[in-house]
XYZ file of C-alpha atoms in Angstrom:
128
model
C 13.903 -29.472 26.303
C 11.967 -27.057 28.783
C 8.957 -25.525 28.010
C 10.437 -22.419 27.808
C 12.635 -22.757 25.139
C 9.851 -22.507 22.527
C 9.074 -18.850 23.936
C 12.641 -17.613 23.980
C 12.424 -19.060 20.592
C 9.480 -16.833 19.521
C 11.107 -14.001 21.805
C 14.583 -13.982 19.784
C 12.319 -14.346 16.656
C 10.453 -10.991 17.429
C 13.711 -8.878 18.240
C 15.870 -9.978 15.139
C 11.843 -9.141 13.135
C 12.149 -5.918 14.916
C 16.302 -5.406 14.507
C 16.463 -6.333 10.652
C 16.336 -2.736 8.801
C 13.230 -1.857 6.749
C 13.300 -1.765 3.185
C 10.785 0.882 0.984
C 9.673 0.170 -2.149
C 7.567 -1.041 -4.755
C 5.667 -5.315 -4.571
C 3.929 -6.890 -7.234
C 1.082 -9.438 -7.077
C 1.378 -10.664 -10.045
C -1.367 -13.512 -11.532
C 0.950 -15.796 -13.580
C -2.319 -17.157 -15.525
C -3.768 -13.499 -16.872
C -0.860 -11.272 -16.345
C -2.738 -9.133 -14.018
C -0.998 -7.277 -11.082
C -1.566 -5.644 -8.090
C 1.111 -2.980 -7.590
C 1.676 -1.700 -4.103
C 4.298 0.213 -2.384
C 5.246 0.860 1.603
C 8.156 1.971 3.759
C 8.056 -1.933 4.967
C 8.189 -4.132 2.299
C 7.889 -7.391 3.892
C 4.568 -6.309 5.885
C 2.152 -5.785 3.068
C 3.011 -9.003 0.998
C 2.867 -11.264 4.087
C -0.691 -9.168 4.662
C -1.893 -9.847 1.141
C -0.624 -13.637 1.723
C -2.842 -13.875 4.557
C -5.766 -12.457 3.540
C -6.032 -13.843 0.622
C -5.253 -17.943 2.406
C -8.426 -16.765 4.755
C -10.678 -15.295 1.841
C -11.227 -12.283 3.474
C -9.017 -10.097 1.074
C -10.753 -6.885 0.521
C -9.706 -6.395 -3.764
C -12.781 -9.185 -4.406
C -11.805 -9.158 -8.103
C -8.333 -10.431 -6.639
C -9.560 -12.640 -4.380
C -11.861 -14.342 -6.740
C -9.266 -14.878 -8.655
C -6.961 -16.703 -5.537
C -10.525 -18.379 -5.052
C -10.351 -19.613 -8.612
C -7.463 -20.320 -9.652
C -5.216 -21.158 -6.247
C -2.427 -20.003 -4.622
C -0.123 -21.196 -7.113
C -1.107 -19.277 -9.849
C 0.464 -16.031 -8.466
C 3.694 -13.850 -7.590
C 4.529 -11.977 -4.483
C 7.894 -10.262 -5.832
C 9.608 -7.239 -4.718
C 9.739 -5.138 -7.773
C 12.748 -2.205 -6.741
C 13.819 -0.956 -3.445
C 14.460 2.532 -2.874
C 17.921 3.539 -2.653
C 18.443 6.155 -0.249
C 20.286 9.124 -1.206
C 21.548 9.006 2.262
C 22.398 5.709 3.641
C 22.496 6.891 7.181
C 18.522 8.508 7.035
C 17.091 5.788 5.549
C 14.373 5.862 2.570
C 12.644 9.020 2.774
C 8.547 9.411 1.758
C 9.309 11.404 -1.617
C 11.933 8.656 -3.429
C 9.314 6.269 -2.482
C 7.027 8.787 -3.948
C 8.933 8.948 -7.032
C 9.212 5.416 -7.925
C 5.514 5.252 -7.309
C 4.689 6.939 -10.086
C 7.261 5.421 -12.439
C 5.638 1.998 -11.877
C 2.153 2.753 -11.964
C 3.321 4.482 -15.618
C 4.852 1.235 -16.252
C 2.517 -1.067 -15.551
C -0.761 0.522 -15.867
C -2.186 -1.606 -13.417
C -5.598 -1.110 -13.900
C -8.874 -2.120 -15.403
C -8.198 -5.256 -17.652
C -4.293 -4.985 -16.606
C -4.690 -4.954 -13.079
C -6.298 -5.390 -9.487
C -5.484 -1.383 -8.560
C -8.661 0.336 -8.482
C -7.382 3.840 -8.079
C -3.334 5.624 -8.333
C -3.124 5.592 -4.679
C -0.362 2.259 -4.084
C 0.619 3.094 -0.540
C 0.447 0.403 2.459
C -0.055 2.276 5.525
């Protein structure tokens, strides 16, 4: 095997990453042990949980009351889930800002993720 193959490997890796269509929507963090969550929402789904992931392995996530709980309690004791994707009303634009918008609202009404519920610390979910 040349020592190439391991950076068209990597290479092939980045363009399907790149290729694969985005998906908007709604993630939960959920902490199996308390029930507490950390609701969050972005145009790229995948981005934000693999962000959380990582910051929290490192200790450098910046929700402390979440990351004393990782800290505390371990990986294992939480969730990374997709909650709901948005549906686009048309398939060929893509998810627009305001459905994502929408089902904002109608999870942060459902889950009330804050205070003794949750790691939000204000109603703005978005990933940039």
């Amino acid at each position: 095997m040349s020592s190439s193959t391991p950076a068209r490997t990597r290479a092939e890796q980045k363009r399907q990453y790149r290729e694969q269509p985005r998906q908007a929507g709604i993630y939960l963090i959920r902490n199996t042990v308390s029930g507490k969550l950390l609701l969050g929402s972005s145009m790229n789904l995948h981005g934000p949980l693999n962000r959380h992931r990582f910051m929290l392995s490192i200790g450098a996530h910046p929700n402390r009351a979440l990351q004393d709980d990782w800290r505390r309690l371990g990986p294992d004791a939480f969730e990374f889930t997709v909650a709901e994707v948005v549906t686009p009303q048309d398939e060929e634009a893509g998810p627009h800002e305001d459905e994502l918008w929408l089902l904002e609202q109608v999870w942060i009404e459902r889950t009330s993720p804050f205070g003794e519920r949750g790691y939000n610390l204000h109603p703005r979910i978005r990933d940039a």
